[in-house]
JSON list of C-alpha atoms in Angstrom, two decimals:
[
{"chain": "A", "resi": 1, "resn": "MET", "atom": "CA", "xyz": [81.98, 37.66, 124.68]},
{"chain": "A", "resi": 2, "resn": "VAL", "atom": "CA", "xyz": [82.19, 38.96, 128.21]},
{"chain": "A", "resi": 3, "resn": "PRO", "atom": "CA", "xyz": [82.59, 42.76, 128.46]},
{"chain": "A", "resi": 4, "resn": "THR", "atom": "CA", "xyz": [85.61, 43.79, 130.51]},
{"chain": "A", "resi": 5, "resn": "ALA", "atom": "CA", "xyz": [87.96, 46.62, 131.39]},
{"chain": "A", "resi": 6, "resn": "GLN", "atom": "CA", "xyz": [90.91, 44.52, 132.57]},
{"chain": "A", "resi": 7, "resn": "PRO", "atom": "CA", "xyz": [93.36, 42.06, 131.05]},
{"chain": "A", "resi": 8, "resn": "VAL", "atom": "CA", "xyz": [92.39, 39.02, 133.15]},
{"chain": "A", "resi": 9, "resn": "PRO", "atom": "CA", "xyz": [89.08, 37.15, 132.84]},
{"chain": "A", "resi": 10, "resn": "PRO", "atom": "CA", "xyz": [86.51, 36.69, 135.62]},
{"chain": "A", "resi": 11, "resn": "GLY", "atom": "CA", "xyz": [87.68, 33.12, 136.35]},
{"chain": "A", "resi": 12, "resn": "SER", "atom": "CA", "xyz": [91.18, 34.26, 137.31]},
{"chain": "A", "resi": 13, "resn": "PRO", "atom": "CA", "xyz": [92.17, 34.67, 140.97]},
{"chain": "A", "resi": 14, "resn": "PHE", "atom": "CA", "xyz": [93.69, 38.00, 139.85]},
{"chain": "A", "resi": 15, "resn": "HIS", "atom": "CA", "xyz": [90.40, 39.35, 138.46]},
{"chain": "A", "resi": 16, "resn": "ASP", "atom": "CA", "xyz": [89.23, 42.50, 140.24]},
{"chain": "A", "resi": 17, "resn": "PRO", "atom": "CA", "xyz": [85.41, 42.37, 140.41]},
{"chain": "A", "resi": 18, "resn": "ASN", "atom": "CA", "xyz": [85.30, 46.10, 141.22]},
{"chain": "A", "resi": 19, "resn": "PHE", "atom": "CA", "xyz": [87.19, 47.14, 138.07]},
{"chain": "A", "resi": 20, "resn": "LYS", "atom": "CA", "xyz": [84.32, 47.18, 135.60]},
{"chain": "A", "resi": 21, "resn": "PRO", "atom": "CA", "xyz": [83.74, 48.80, 132.21]},
{"chain": "A", "resi": 22, "resn": "GLU", "atom": "CA", "xyz": [82.71, 52.40, 132.59]},
{"chain": "A", "resi": 23, "resn": "PRO", "atom": "CA", "xyz": [79.11, 53.12, 131.60]},
{"chain": "A", "resi": 24, "resn": "ARG", "atom": "CA", "xyz": [78.61, 54.77, 128.24]},
{"chain": "A", "resi": 25, "resn": "ASP", "atom": "CA", "xyz": [78.04, 58.52, 128.65]},
{"chain": "A", "resi": 26, "resn": "LEU", "atom": "CA", "xyz": [77.22, 60.02, 125.28]},
{"chain": "A", "resi": 27, "resn": "ALA", "atom": "CA", "xyz": [76.38, 63.46, 126.70]},
{"chain": "A", "resi": 28, "resn": "ARG", "atom": "CA", "xyz": [79.75, 63.68, 128.48]},
{"chain": "A", "resi": 29, "resn": "ALA", "atom": "CA", "xyz": [81.60, 62.64, 125.32]},
{"chain": "A", "resi": 30, "resn": "GLN", "atom": "CA", "xyz": [79.81, 65.30, 123.29]},
{"chain": "A", "resi": 31, "resn": "ALA", "atom": "CA", "xyz": [80.47, 67.92, 125.98]},
{"chain": "A", "resi": 32, "resn": "LEU", "atom": "CA", "xyz": [84.19, 67.07, 126.05]},
{"chain": "A", "resi": 33, "resn": "LEU", "atom": "CA", "xyz": [84.43, 67.45, 122.27]},
{"chain": "A", "resi": 34, "resn": "LYS", "atom": "CA", "xyz": [82.60, 70.78, 122.46]},
{"chain": "A", "resi": 35, "resn": "GLN", "atom": "CA", "xyz": [84.91, 71.93, 125.28]},
{"chain": "A", "resi": 36, "resn": "ALA", "atom": "CA", "xyz": [87.94, 70.94, 123.19]},
{"chain": "A", "resi": 37, "resn": "GLY", "atom": "CA", "xyz": [86.66, 73.14, 120.37]},
{"chain": "A", "resi": 38, "resn": "VAL", "atom": "CA", "xyz": [87.37, 70.60, 117.64]},
{"chain": "A", "resi": 39, "resn": "ALA", "atom": "CA", "xyz": [85.56, 70.50, 114.32]},
{"chain": "A", "resi": 40, "resn": "LEU", "atom": "CA", "xyz": [83.09, 67.66, 114.05]},
{"chain": "A", "resi": 41, "resn": "PRO", "atom": "CA", "xyz": [83.20, 64.94, 113.11]},
{"chain": "A", "resi": 42, "resn": "VAL", "atom": "CA", "xyz": [86.62, 64.08, 114.52]},
{"chain": "A", "resi": 43, "resn": "VAL", "atom": "CA", "xyz": [88.18, 61.68, 112.04]},
{"chain": "A", "resi": 44, "resn": "VAL", "atom": "CA", "xyz": [90.03, 58.74, 113.59]},
{"chain": "A", "resi": 45, "resn": "GLU", "atom": "CA", "xyz": [91.50, 55.71, 111.83]},
{"chain": "A", "resi": 46, "resn": "MET", "atom": "CA", "xyz": [91.37, 52.27, 113.44]},
{"chain": "A", "resi": 47, "resn": "THR", "atom": "CA", "xyz": [93.74, 49.62, 112.10]},
{"chain": "A", "resi": 48, "resn": "VAL", "atom": "CA", "xyz": [92.12, 46.20, 112.30]},
{"chain": "A", "resi": 49, "resn": "PRO", "atom": "CA", "xyz": [93.62, 42.84, 111.29]},
{"chain": "A", "resi": 50, "resn": "THR", "atom": "CA", "xyz": [91.64, 40.94, 108.67]},
{"chain": "A", "resi": 51, "resn": "ASN", "atom": "CA", "xyz": [89.69, 38.86, 111.14]},
{"chain": "A", "resi": 52, "resn": "PRO", "atom": "CA", "xyz": [85.87, 38.62, 111.00]},
{"chain": "A", "resi": 53, "resn": "GLU", "atom": "CA", "xyz": [85.41, 38.90, 114.78]},
{"chain": "A", "resi": 54, "resn": "LEU", "atom": "CA", "xyz": [87.59, 42.00, 115.01]},
{"chain": "A", "resi": 55, "resn": "ARG", "atom": "CA", "xyz": [85.99, 43.55, 111.93]},
{"chain": "A", "resi": 56, "resn": "GLN", "atom": "CA", "xyz": [82.54, 43.15, 113.48]},
{"chain": "A", "resi": 57, "resn": "ALA", "atom": "CA", "xyz": [83.75, 44.65, 116.75]},
{"chain": "A", "resi": 58, "resn": "ALA", "atom": "CA", "xyz": [85.26, 47.60, 114.86]},
{"chain": "A", "resi": 59, "resn": "GLU", "atom": "CA", "xyz": [81.96, 48.19, 113.07]},
{"chain": "A", "resi": 60, "resn": "VAL", "atom": "CA", "xyz": [80.07, 48.22, 116.39]},
{"chain": "A", "resi": 61, "resn": "ILE", "atom": "CA", "xyz": [82.61, 50.69, 117.81]},
{"chain": "A", "resi": 62, "resn": "GLN", "atom": "CA", "xyz": [82.30, 52.77, 114.63]},
{"chain": "A", "resi": 63, "resn": "ALA", "atom": "CA", "xyz": [78.52, 53.05, 115.07]},
{"chain": "A", "resi": 64, "resn": "MET", "atom": "CA", "xyz": [78.80, 53.86, 118.77]},
{"chain": "A", "resi": 65, "resn": "VAL", "atom": "CA", "xyz": [81.39, 56.63, 118.46]},
{"chain": "A", "resi": 66, "resn": "LYS", "atom": "CA", "xyz": [79.58, 58.23, 115.53]},
{"chain": "A", "resi": 67, "resn": "GLU", "atom": "CA", "xyz": [76.85, 59.32, 117.93]},
{"chain": "A", "resi": 68, "resn": "ALA", "atom": "CA", "xyz": [79.44, 61.19, 119.99]},
{"chain": "A", "resi": 69, "resn": "GLY", "atom": "CA", "xyz": [80.90, 63.06, 117.01]},
{"chain": "A", "resi": 70, "resn": "PHE", "atom": "CA", "xyz": [83.63, 60.77, 115.67]},
{"chain": "A", "resi": 71, "resn": "GLU", "atom": "CA", "xyz": [84.05, 59.41, 112.17]},
{"chain": "A", "resi": 72, "resn": "LEU", "atom": "CA", "xyz": [85.89, 56.14, 112.67]},
{"chain": "A", "resi": 73, "resn": "ARG", "atom": "CA", "xyz": [87.55, 54.90, 109.51]},
{"chain": "A", "resi": 74, "resn": "ILE", "atom": "CA", "xyz": [88.37, 51.20, 109.60]},
{"chain": "A", "resi": 75, "resn": "ALA", "atom": "CA", "xyz": [91.63, 50.25, 107.90]},
{"chain": "A", "resi": 76, "resn": "SER", "atom": "CA", "xyz": [91.81, 46.47, 107.42]},
{"chain": "A", "resi": 77, "resn": "MET", "atom": "CA", "xyz": [95.29, 45.01, 107.25]},
{"chain": "A", "resi": 78, "resn": "GLU", "atom": "CA", "xyz": [96.72, 41.50, 107.04]},
{"chain": "A", "resi": 79, "resn": "PHE", "atom": "CA", "xyz": [97.48, 40.29, 110.58]},
{"chain": "A", "resi": 80, "resn": "ALA", "atom": "CA", "xyz": [101.30, 40.09, 110.45]},
{"chain": "A", "resi": 81, "resn": "SER", "atom": "CA", "xyz": [101.48, 43.46, 108.67]},
{"chain": "A", "resi": 82, "resn": "SER", "atom": "CA", "xyz": [99.18, 45.02, 111.27]},
{"chain": "A", "resi": 83, "resn": "LEU", "atom": "CA", "xyz": [101.42, 43.77, 114.08]},
{"chain": "A", "resi": 84, "resn": "GLN", "atom": "CA", "xyz": [104.48, 45.24, 112.38]},
{"chain": "A", "resi": 85, "resn": "ALA", "atom": "CA", "xyz": [102.67, 48.56, 111.89]},
{"chain": "A", "resi": 86, "resn": "ALA", "atom": "CA", "xyz": [101.67, 48.55, 115.56]},
{"chain": "A", "resi": 87, "resn": "GLN", "atom": "CA", "xyz": [105.23, 47.85, 116.70]},
{"chain": "A", "resi": 88, "resn": "ARG", "atom": "CA", "xyz": [106.43, 50.78, 114.57]},
{"chain": "A", "resi": 89, "resn": "GLY", "atom": "CA", "xyz": [103.76, 52.99, 116.12]},
{"chain": "A", "resi": 90, "resn": "ASP", "atom": "CA", "xyz": [102.19, 53.44, 112.68]},
{"chain": "A", "resi": 91, "resn": "PHE", "atom": "CA", "xyz": [98.54, 53.71, 113.79]},
{"chain": "A", "resi": 92, "resn": "GLN", "atom": "CA", "xyz": [96.06, 56.09, 115.39]},
{"chain": "A", "resi": 93, "resn": "THR", "atom": "CA", "xyz": [94.10, 53.33, 117.08]},
{"chain": "A", "resi": 94, "resn": "TYR", "atom": "CA", "xyz": [94.69, 49.61, 116.78]},
{"chain": "A", "resi": 95, "resn": "LEU", "atom": "CA", "xyz": [92.19, 46.86, 117.54]},
{"chain": "A", "resi": 96, "resn": "SER", "atom": "CA", "xyz": [93.64, 43.45, 118.13]},
{"chain": "A", "resi": 97, "resn": "ALA", "atom": "CA", "xyz": [92.97, 40.34, 120.17]},
{"chain": "A", "resi": 98, "resn": "TRP", "atom": "CA", "xyz": [95.10, 38.49, 122.66]},
{"chain": "A", "resi": 99, "resn": "SER", "atom": "CA", "xyz": [94.54, 34.90, 123.66]},
{"chain": "A", "resi": 100, "resn": "GLY", "atom": "CA", "xyz": [95.58, 35.70, 127.20]},
{"chain": "A", "resi": 101, "resn": "ARG", "atom": "CA", "xyz": [97.80, 33.83, 129.61]},
{"chain": "A", "resi": 102, "resn": "PRO", "atom": "CA", "xyz": [96.88, 32.08, 132.87]},
{"chain": "A", "resi": 103, "resn": "ASP", "atom": "CA", "xyz": [99.24, 34.33, 134.83]},
{"chain": "A", "resi": 104, "resn": "PRO", "atom": "CA", "xyz": [98.51, 38.07, 134.63]},
{"chain": "A", "resi": 105, "resn": "ASP", "atom": "CA", "xyz": [102.18, 38.91, 134.05]},
{"chain": "A", "resi": 106, "resn": "GLY", "atom": "CA", "xyz": [101.79, 37.51, 130.53]},
{"chain": "A", "resi": 107, "resn": "ASN", "atom": "CA", "xyz": [98.78, 39.77, 129.97]},
{"chain": "A", "resi": 108, "resn": "THR", "atom": "CA", "xyz": [100.21, 42.98, 131.35]},
{"chain": "A", "resi": 109, "resn": "TRP", "atom": "CA", "xyz": [103.99, 43.41, 131.51]},
{"chain": "A", "resi": 110, "resn": "ALA", "atom": "CA", "xyz": [104.61, 43.24, 127.75]},
{"chain": "A", "resi": 111, "resn": "PHE", "atom": "CA", "xyz": [101.77, 45.68, 127.04]},
{"chain": "A", "resi": 112, "resn": "LEU", "atom": "CA", "xyz": [101.93, 48.20, 129.88]},
{"chain": "A", "resi": 113, "resn": "HIS", "atom": "CA", "xyz": [105.58, 48.33, 131.02]},
{"chain": "A", "resi": 114, "resn": "SER", "atom": "CA", "xyz": [107.70, 51.03, 129.35]},
{"chain": "A", "resi": 115, "resn": "ARG", "atom": "CA", "xyz": [110.13, 48.30, 128.24]},
{"chain": "A", "resi": 116, "resn": "GLY", "atom": "CA", "xyz": [107.39, 45.89, 127.17]},
{"chain": "A", "resi": 117, "resn": "ALA", "atom": "CA", "xyz": [107.82, 44.46, 123.67]},
{"chain": "A", "resi": 118, "resn": "GLN", "atom": "CA", "xyz": [104.13, 44.99, 122.87]},
{"chain": "A", "resi": 119, "resn": "ASN", "atom": "CA", "xyz": [103.79, 48.45, 124.38]},
{"chain": "A", "resi": 120, "resn": "ASP", "atom": "CA", "xyz": [102.82, 49.74, 120.95]},
{"chain": "A", "resi": 121, "resn": "GLY", "atom": "CA", "xyz": [101.65, 53.12, 122.22]},
{"chain": "A", "resi": 122, "resn": "LYS", "atom": "CA", "xyz": [105.06, 53.64, 123.88]},
{"chain": "A", "resi": 123, "resn": "SER", "atom": "CA", "xyz": [103.45, 54.57, 127.19]},
{"chain": "A", "resi": 124, "resn": "ALA", "atom": "CA", "xyz": [105.85, 55.19, 130.04]},
{"chain": "A", "resi": 125, "resn": "ASN", "atom": "CA", "xyz": [104.86, 55.67, 133.65]},
{"chain": "A", "resi": 126, "resn": "PRO", "atom": "CA", "xyz": [107.54, 54.94, 136.29]},
{"chain": "A", "resi": 127, "resn": "GLU", "atom": "CA", "xyz": [104.91, 54.02, 138.89]},
{"chain": "A", "resi": 128, "resn": "VAL", "atom": "CA", "xyz": [103.28, 51.49, 136.54]},
{"chain": "A", "resi": 129, "resn": "ASP", "atom": "CA", "xyz": [106.73, 50.04, 135.80]},
{"chain": "A", "resi": 130, "resn": "ARG", "atom": "CA", "xyz": [107.48, 49.76, 139.53]},
{"chain": "A", "resi": 131, "resn": "LEU", "atom": "CA", "xyz": [104.15, 48.05, 140.27]},
{"chain": "A", "resi": 132, "resn": "LEU", "atom": "CA", "xyz": [104.51, 45.62, 137.35]},
{"chain": "A", "resi": 133, "resn": "ASP", "atom": "CA", "xyz": [108.03, 44.70, 138.42]},
{"chain": "A", "resi": 134, "resn": "ALA", "atom": "CA", "xyz": [106.86, 44.20, 142.01]},
{"chain": "A", "resi": 135, "resn": "ALA", "atom": "CA", "xyz": [103.93, 42.02, 140.87]},
{"chain": "A", "resi": 136, "resn": "ARG", "atom": "CA", "xyz": [106.31, 39.95, 138.75]},
{"chain": "A", "resi": 137, "resn": "GLU", "atom": "CA", "xyz": [108.44, 39.22, 141.83]},
{"chain": "A", "resi": 138, "resn": "GLU", "atom": "CA", "xyz": [105.63, 38.74, 144.38]},
{"chain": "A", "resi": 139, "resn": "THR", "atom": "CA", "xyz": [104.51, 35.17, 145.14]},
{"chain": "A", "resi": 140, "resn": "ASP", "atom": "CA", "xyz": [101.53, 35.89, 147.41]},
{"chain": "A", "resi": 141, "resn": "VAL", "atom": "CA", "xyz": [98.32, 35.87, 145.32]},
{"chain": "A", "resi": 142, "resn": "ALA", "atom": "CA", "xyz": [96.50, 38.48, 147.41]},
{"chain": "A", "resi": 143, "resn": "LYS", "atom": "CA", "xyz": [99.46, 40.87, 147.31]},
{"chain": "A", "resi": 144, "resn": "ARG", "atom": "CA", "xyz": [99.86, 40.37, 143.54]},
{"chain": "A", "resi": 145, "resn": "ARG", "atom": "CA", "xyz": [96.13, 41.00, 143.03]},
{"chain": "A", "resi": 146, "resn": "ALA", "atom": "CA", "xyz": [96.46, 44.29, 144.93]},
{"chain": "A", "resi": 147, "resn": "LEU", "atom": "CA", "xyz": [99.49, 45.31, 142.83]},
{"chain": "A", "resi": 148, "resn": "TYR", "atom": "CA", "xyz": [97.66, 44.56, 139.57]},
{"chain": "A", "resi": 149, "resn": "ALA", "atom": "CA", "xyz": [94.61, 46.50, 140.79]},
{"chain": "A", "resi": 150, "resn": "GLN", "atom": "CA", "xyz": [96.89, 49.53, 141.21]},
{"chain": "A", "resi": 151, "resn": "VAL", "atom": "CA", "xyz": [98.38, 49.00, 137.73]},
{"chain": "A", "resi": 152, "resn": "TRP", "atom": "CA", "xyz": [94.92, 48.94, 136.16]},
{"chain": "A", "resi": 153, "resn": "ALA", "atom": "CA", "xyz": [93.77, 52.01, 138.08]},
{"chain": "A", "resi": 154, "resn": "ILE", "atom": "CA", "xyz": [96.75, 54.01, 136.82]},
{"chain": "A", "resi": 155, "resn": "ALA", "atom": "CA", "xyz": [97.43, 52.63, 133.34]},
{"chain": "A", "resi": 156, "resn": "LEU", "atom": "CA", "xyz": [93.87, 51.86, 132.25]},
{"chain": "A", "resi": 157, "resn": "ARG", "atom": "CA", "xyz": [91.74, 54.47, 134.06]},
{"chain": "A", "resi": 158, "resn": "GLN", "atom": "CA", "xyz": [94.04, 57.40, 134.77]},
{"chain": "A", "resi": 159, "resn": "ASP", "atom": "CA", "xyz": [96.46, 57.27, 131.81]},
{"chain": "A", "resi": 160, "resn": "ARG", "atom": "CA", "xyz": [94.12, 55.29, 129.48]},
{"chain": "A", "resi": 161, "resn": "VAL", "atom": "CA", "xyz": [97.03, 53.75, 127.59]},
{"chain": "A", "resi": 162, "resn": "ARG", "atom": "CA", "xyz": [95.03, 50.71, 126.48]},
{"chain": "A", "resi": 163, "resn": "ALA", "atom": "CA", "xyz": [91.41, 49.61, 126.53]},
{"chain": "A", "resi": 164, "resn": "TYR", "atom": "CA", "xyz": [90.43, 46.01, 127.21]},
{"chain": "A", "resi": 165, "resn": "LEU", "atom": "CA", "xyz": [86.98, 45.42, 125.75]},
{"chain": "A", "resi": 166, "resn": "TRP", "atom": "CA", "xyz": [86.04, 41.76, 126.11]},
{"chain": "A", "resi": 167, "resn": "HIS", "atom": "CA", "xyz": [87.10, 38.26, 127.01]},
{"chain": "A", "resi": 168, "resn": "ARG", "atom": "CA", "xyz": [86.12, 35.45, 124.69]},
{"chain": "A", "resi": 169, "resn": "GLU", "atom": "CA", "xyz": [83.92, 32.66, 125.98]},
{"chain": "A", "resi": 170, "resn": "ILE", "atom": "CA", "xyz": [85.51, 29.51, 124.66]},
{"chain": "A", "resi": 171, "resn": "ILE", "atom": "CA", "xyz": [83.18, 26.69, 123.74]},
{"chain": "A", "resi": 172, "resn": "MET", "atom": "CA", "xyz": [84.98, 23.56, 122.61]},
{"chain": "A", "resi": 173, "resn": "GLY", "atom": "CA", "xyz": [83.55, 20.38, 121.20]},
{"chain": "A", "resi": 174, "resn": "TYR", "atom": "CA", "xyz": [85.34, 17.28, 119.98]},
{"chain": "A", "resi": 175, "resn": "ALA", "atom": "CA", "xyz": [84.51, 13.73, 118.96]},
{"chain": "A", "resi": 176, "resn": "ALA", "atom": "CA", "xyz": [84.47, 10.95, 121.54]},
{"chain": "A", "resi": 177, "resn": "ARG", "atom": "CA", "xyz": [87.35, 9.26, 119.73]},
{"chain": "A", "resi": 178, "resn": "VAL", "atom": "CA", "xyz": [89.63, 12.20, 120.65]},
{"chain": "A", "resi": 179, "resn": "THR", "atom": "CA", "xyz": [91.45, 11.49, 123.92]},
{"chain": "A", "resi": 180, "resn": "ASP", "atom": "CA", "xyz": [94.06, 13.19, 126.07]},
{"chain": "A", "resi": 181, "resn": "PHE", "atom": "CA", "xyz": [92.85, 16.65, 125.05]},
{"chain": "A", "resi": 182, "resn": "SER", "atom": "CA", "xyz": [93.07, 19.46, 127.61]},
{"chain": "A", "resi": 183, "resn": "LEU", "atom": "CA", "xyz": [91.69, 22.93, 127.07]},
{"chain": "A", "resi": 184, "resn": "LEU", "atom": "CA", "xyz": [94.00, 25.40, 128.76]},
{"chain": "A", "resi": 185, "resn": "PRO", "atom": "CA", "xyz": [92.75, 28.72, 130.19]},
{"chain": "A", "resi": 186, "resn": "ASP", "atom": "CA", "xyz": [94.25, 30.77, 127.32]},
{"chain": "A", "resi": 187, "resn": "GLY", "atom": "CA", "xyz": [92.14, 28.88, 124.76]},
{"chain": "A", "resi": 188, "resn": "ILE", "atom": "CA", "xyz": [95.08, 28.02, 122.53]},
{"chain": "A", "resi": 189, "resn": "ILE", "atom": "CA", "xyz": [94.88, 24.44, 121.31]},
{"chain": "A", "resi": 190, "resn": "ARG", "atom": "CA", "xyz": [98.11, 22.58, 121.88]},
{"chain": "A", "resi": 191, "resn": "PRO", "atom": "CA", "xyz": [98.04, 19.31, 119.96]},
{"chain": "A", "resi": 192, "resn": "GLN", "atom": "CA", "xyz": [100.88, 17.63, 121.86]},
{"chain": "A", "resi": 193, "resn": "GLY", "atom": "CA", "xyz": [99.65, 14.35, 123.31]},
{"chain": "A", "resi": 194, "resn": "ILE", "atom": "CA", "xyz": [96.20, 14.39, 121.68]},
{"chain": "A", "resi": 195, "resn": "ARG", "atom": "CA", "xyz": [95.19, 10.96, 120.38]},
{"chain": "A", "resi": 196, "resn": "LEU", "atom": "CA", "xyz": [92.60, 9.68, 117.91]},
{"chain": "A", "resi": 197, "resn": "ASN", "atom": "CA", "xyz": [91.16, 6.26, 118.74]}
]
């Protein structure tokens, strides 16, 4: 896994090398909880699909936030049911994975636009909507990259509507008798045209 803070991987021409994960600051987290005057530990539930990789990630997050004063309760749920719960807004926090798409529009508009079908947190920021719509219409790569950088600065750093944690490193092996196989950037195997000799 490659740690990240943005929805496009390092190999993408839309990746912003300056938009990095923020360093962990345990003292600041504890100070913010103290300033808020909340009783510790703060209990938070994280809905996680029944997937070993996501379960392990949730357990790491659980251990990390405990030090700051949170009690993270992991609620495992069958994948399709967890998606339905997320779409209803029936969650406190929701950890899921996304295979990603080669074009950043497929990794951002549905999740961050106020009308996006996978905007499970129901976030709405007119400026983010405007930037996403402009990026969707722009054909110049450099201009699109600049628009997405603004989206991430507002939606992910300022408003904190979603947290991107990692990109998967895809390692693929197959027998020599398999031909006409192409691994696409999103990592989804598409069997059309694959042959066994």
